PDB file of C-alpha atoms in Angstrom:
ATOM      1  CA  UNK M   1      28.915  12.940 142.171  1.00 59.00           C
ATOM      2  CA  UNK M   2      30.025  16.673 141.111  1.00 82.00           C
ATOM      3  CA  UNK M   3      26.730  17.404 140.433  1.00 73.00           C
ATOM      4  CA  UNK M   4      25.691  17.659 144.104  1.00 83.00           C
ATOM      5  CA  UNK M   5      27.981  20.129 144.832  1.00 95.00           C
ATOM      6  CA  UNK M   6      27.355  22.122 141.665  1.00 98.00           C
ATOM      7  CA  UNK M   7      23.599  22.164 141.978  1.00 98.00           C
ATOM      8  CA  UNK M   8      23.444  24.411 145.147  1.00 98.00           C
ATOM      9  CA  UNK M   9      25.762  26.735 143.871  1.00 98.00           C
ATOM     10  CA  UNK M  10      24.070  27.418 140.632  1.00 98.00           C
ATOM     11  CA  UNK M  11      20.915  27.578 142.997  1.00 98.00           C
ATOM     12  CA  UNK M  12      22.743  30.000 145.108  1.00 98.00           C
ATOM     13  CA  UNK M  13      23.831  32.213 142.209  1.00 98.00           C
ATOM     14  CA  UNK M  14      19.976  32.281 141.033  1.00 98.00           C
ATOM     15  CA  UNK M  15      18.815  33.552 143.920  1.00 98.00           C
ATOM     16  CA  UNK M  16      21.247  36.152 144.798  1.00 98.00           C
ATOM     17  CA  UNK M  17      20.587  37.001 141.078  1.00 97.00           C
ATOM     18  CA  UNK M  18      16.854  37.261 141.555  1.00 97.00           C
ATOM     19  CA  UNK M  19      16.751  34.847 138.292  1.00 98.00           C
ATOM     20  CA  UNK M  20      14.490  31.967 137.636  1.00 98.00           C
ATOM     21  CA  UNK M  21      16.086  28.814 135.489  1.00 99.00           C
ATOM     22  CA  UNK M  22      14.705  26.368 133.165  1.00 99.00           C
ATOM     23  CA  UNK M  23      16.270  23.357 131.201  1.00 99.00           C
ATOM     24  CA  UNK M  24      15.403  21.766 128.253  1.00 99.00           C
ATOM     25  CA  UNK M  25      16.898  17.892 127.963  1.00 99.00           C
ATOM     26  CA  UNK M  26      17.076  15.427 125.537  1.00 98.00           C
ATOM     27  CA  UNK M  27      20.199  12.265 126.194  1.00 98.00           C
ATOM     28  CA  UNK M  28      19.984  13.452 129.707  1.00 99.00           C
ATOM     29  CA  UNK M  29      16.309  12.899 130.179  1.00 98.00           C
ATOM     30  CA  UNK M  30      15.493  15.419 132.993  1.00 99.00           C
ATOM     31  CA  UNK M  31      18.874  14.644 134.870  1.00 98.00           C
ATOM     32  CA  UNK M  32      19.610  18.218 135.198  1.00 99.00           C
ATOM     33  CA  UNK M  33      16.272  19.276 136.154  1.00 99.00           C
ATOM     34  CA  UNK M  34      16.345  16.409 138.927  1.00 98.00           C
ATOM     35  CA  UNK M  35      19.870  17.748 140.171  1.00 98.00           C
ATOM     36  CA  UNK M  36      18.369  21.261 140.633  1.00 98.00           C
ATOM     37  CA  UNK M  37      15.050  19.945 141.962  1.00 98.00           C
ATOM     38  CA  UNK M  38      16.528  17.326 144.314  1.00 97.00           C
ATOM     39  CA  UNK M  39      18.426  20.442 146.580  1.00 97.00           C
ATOM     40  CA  UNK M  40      16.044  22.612 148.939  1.00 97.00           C
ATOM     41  CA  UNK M  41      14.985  26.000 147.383  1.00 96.00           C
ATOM     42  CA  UNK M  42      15.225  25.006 144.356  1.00 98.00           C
ATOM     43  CA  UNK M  43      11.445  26.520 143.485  1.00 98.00           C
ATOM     44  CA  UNK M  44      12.694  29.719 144.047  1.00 98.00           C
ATOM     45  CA  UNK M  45      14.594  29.567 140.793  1.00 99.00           C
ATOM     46  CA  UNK M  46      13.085  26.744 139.308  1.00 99.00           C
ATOM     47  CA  UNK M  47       9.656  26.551 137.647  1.00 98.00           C
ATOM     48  CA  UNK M  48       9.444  24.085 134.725  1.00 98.00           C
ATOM     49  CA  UNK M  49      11.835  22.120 132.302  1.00 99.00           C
ATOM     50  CA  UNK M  50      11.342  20.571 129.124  1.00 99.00           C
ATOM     51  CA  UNK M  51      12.313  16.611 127.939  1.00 99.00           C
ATOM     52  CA  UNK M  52      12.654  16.771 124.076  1.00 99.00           C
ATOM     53  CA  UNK M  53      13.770  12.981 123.218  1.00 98.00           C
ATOM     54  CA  UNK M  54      12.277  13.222 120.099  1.00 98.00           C
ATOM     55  CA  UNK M  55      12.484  15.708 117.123  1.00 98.00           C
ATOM     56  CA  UNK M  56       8.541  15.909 117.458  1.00 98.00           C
ATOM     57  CA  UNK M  57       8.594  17.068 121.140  1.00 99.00           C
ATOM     58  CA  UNK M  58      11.671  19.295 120.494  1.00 99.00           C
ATOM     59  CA  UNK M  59       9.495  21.461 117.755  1.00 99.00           C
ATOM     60  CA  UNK M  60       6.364  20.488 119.905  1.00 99.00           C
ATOM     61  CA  UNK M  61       7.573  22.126 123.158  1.00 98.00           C
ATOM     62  CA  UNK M  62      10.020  24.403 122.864  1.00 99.00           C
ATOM     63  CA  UNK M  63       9.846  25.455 118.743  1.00 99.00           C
ATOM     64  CA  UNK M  64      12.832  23.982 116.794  1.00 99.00           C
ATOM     65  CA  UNK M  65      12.144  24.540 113.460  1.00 99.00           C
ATOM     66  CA  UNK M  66      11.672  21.152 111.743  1.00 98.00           C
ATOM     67  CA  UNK M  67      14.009  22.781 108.881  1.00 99.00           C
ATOM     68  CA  UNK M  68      16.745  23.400 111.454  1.00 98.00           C
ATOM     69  CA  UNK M  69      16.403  19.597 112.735  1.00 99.00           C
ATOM     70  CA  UNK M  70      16.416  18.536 108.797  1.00 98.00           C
ATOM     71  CA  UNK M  71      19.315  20.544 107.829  1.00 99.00           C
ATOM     72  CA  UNK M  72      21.969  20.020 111.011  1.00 99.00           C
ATOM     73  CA  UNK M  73      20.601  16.868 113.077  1.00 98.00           C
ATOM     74  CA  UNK M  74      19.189  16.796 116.612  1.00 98.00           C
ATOM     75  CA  UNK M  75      22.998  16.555 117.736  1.00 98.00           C
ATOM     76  CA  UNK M  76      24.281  19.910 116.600  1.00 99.00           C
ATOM     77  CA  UNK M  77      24.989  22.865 118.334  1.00 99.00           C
ATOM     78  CA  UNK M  78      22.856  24.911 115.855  1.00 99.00           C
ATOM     79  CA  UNK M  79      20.069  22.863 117.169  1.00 99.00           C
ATOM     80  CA  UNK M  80      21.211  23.234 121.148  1.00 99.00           C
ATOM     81  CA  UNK M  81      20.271  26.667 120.489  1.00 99.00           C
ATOM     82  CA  UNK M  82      17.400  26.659 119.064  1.00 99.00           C
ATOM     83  CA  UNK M  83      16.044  24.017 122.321  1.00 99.00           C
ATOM     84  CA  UNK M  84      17.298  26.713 124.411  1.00 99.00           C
ATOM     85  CA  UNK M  85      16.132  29.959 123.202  1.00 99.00           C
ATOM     86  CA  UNK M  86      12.840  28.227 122.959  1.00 99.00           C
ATOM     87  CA  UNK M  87      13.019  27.014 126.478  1.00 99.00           C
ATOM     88  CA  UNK M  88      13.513  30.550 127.786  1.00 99.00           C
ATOM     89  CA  UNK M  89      10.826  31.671 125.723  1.00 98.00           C
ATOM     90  CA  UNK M  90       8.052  29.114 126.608  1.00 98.00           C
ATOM     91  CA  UNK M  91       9.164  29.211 130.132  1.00 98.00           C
ATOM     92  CA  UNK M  92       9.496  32.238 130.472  1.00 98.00           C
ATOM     93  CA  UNK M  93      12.828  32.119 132.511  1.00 98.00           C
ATOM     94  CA  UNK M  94      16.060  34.609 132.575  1.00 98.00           C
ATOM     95  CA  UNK M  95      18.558  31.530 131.471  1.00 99.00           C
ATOM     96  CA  UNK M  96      17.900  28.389 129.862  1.00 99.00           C
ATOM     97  CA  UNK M  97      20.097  25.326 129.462  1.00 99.00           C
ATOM     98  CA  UNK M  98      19.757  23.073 126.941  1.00 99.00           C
ATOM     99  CA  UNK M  99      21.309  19.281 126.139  1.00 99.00           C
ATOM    100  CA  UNK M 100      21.402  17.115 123.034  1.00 99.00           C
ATOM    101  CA  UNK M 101      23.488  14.201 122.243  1.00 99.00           C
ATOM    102  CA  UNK M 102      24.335  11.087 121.462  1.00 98.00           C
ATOM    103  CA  UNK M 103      25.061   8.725 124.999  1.00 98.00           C
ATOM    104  CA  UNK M 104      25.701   5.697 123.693  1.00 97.00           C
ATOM    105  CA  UNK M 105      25.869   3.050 123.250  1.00 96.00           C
ATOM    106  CA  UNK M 106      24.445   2.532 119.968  1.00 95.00           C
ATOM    107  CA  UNK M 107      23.443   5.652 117.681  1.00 95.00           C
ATOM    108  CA  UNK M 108      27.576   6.915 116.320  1.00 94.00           C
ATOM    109  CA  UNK M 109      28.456   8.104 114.003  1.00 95.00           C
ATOM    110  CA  UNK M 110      31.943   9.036 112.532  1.00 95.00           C
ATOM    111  CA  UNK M 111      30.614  12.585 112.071  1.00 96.00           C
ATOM    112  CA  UNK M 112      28.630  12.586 115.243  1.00 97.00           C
ATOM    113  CA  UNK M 113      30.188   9.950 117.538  1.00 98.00           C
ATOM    114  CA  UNK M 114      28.961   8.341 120.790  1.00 98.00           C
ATOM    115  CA  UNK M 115      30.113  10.919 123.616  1.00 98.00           C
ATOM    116  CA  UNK M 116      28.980  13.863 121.308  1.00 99.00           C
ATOM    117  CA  UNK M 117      27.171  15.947 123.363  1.00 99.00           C
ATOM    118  CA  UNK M 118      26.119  19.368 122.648  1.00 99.00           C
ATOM    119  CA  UNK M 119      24.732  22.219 124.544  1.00 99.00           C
ATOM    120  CA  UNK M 120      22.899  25.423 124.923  1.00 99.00           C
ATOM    121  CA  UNK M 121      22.746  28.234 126.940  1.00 99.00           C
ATOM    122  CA  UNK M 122      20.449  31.551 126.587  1.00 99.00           C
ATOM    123  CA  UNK M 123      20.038  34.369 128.764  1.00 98.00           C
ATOM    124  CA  UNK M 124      18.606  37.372 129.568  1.00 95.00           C
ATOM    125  CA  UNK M 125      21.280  40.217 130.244  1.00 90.00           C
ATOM    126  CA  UNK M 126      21.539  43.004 132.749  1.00 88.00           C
ATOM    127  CA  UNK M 127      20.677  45.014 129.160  1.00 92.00           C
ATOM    128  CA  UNK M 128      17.832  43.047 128.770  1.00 93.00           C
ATOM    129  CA  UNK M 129      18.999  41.166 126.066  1.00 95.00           C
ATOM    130  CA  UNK M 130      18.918  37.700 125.054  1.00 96.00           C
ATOM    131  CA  UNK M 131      22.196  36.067 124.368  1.00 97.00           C
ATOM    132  CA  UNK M 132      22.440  32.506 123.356  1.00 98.00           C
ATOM    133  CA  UNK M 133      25.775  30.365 123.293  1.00 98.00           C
ATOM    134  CA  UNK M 134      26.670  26.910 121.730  1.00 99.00           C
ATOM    135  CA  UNK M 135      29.294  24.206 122.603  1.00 99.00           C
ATOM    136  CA  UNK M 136      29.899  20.599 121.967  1.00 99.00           C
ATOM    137  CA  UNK M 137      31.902  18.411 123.909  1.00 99.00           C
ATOM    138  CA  UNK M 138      33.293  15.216 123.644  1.00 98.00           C
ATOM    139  CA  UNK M 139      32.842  12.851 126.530  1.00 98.00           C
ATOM    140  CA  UNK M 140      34.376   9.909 123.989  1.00 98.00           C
ATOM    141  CA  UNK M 141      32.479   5.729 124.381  1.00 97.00           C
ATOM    142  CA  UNK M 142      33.101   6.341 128.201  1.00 98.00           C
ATOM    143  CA  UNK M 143      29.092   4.076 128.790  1.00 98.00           C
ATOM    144  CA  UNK M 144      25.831   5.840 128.371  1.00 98.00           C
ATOM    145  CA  UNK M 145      25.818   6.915 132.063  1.00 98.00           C
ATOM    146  CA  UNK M 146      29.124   8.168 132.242  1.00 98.00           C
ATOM    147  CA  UNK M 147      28.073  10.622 129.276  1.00 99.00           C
ATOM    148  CA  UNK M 148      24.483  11.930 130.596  1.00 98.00           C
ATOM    149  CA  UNK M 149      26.406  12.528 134.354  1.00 98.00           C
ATOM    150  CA  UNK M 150      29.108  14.546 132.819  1.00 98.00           C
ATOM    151  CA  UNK M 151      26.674  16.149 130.399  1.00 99.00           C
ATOM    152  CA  UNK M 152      25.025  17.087 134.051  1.00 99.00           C
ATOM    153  CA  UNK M 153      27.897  18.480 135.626  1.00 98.00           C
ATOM    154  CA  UNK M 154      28.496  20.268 132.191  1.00 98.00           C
ATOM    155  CA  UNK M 155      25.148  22.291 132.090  1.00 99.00           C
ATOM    156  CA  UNK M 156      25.428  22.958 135.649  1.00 99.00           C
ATOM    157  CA  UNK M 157      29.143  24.390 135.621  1.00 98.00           C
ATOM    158  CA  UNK M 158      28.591  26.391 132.146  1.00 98.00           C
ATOM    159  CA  UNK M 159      25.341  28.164 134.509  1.00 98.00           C
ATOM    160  CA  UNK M 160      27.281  28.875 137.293  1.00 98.00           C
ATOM    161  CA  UNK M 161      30.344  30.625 135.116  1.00 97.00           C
ATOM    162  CA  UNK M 162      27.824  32.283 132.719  1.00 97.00           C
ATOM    163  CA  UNK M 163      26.287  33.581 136.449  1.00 96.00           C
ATOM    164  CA  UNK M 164      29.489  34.882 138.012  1.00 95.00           C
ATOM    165  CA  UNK M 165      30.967  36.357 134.809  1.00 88.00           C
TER     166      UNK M 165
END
């Protein structure tokens, strides 16, 4: 499992960084969370995270605008976003990853198929800015827990890189 190995080095990055994380899940279901929580330390940079599985807890939690769930679909990246700048925000965190998508394997789409999974990222800079970043991937009908692990390893790797850049 990649994940292992990924989790202490995001943790390690966090702490040299001084930086506290939070994550904000939805297909994944508070996988990420439990990779960063299973490795010792982990509450120096961890606090809280967020499961969103539904729309309601999504604007409940973490304030995705029920217009913005309306107009593009939980599974969007305009929507990955929004989960994460609202997860920094309630949290209170320096970065925030988010996860939304569709693991299968019912719920396709040929817009939106199973193995859509898109993400979010938002950060607070060495400017003291907040940035916030979007991707989708496409992990294809590879079986449901095929798509939440790489959807894991995903989050974790896109931390560490946004980290060391």
């Amino acid at each position: 499992m990649k994940s292992a190995k990924l989790a202490p080095q995001l943790i390690d990055l966090l702490k040299q960084q001084k930086k506290i994380i939070t994550t904000v899940e939805s297909c994944t279901g508070g996988l990420i969370a439990g990779a960063i929580t299973g490795i010792s330390g982990s509450s120096d940079v961890f606090e809280q995270g967020f499961i969103t599985y539904s729309n309601a807890a999504k604007t409940a939690l973490v304030n995705v605008p029920e217009a913005l769930l309306k107009a593009y679909g939980a599974v969007s990246i305009e929507v990955a976003a929004s989960m994460a700048e609202g997860a920094l925000t309630a949290a209170g965190a320096d970065i925030a990853l988010s996860v939304t998508g569709i693991a299968g394997p019912t719920g396709g789409s040929p817009e939106k198929p199973v193995g859509m999974v898109c993400f979010g990222l938002s950060y607070i800079n060495v400017e003291k800015q907040r940035l916030t970043l979007a991707q989708v991937r496409q992990f294809g009908d590879i079986g449901r827990e095929a798509v939440r692990q790489a959807s894991v390893e995903n989050a974790l790797q896109w931390g560490i890189d946004t980290l060391s850049a």
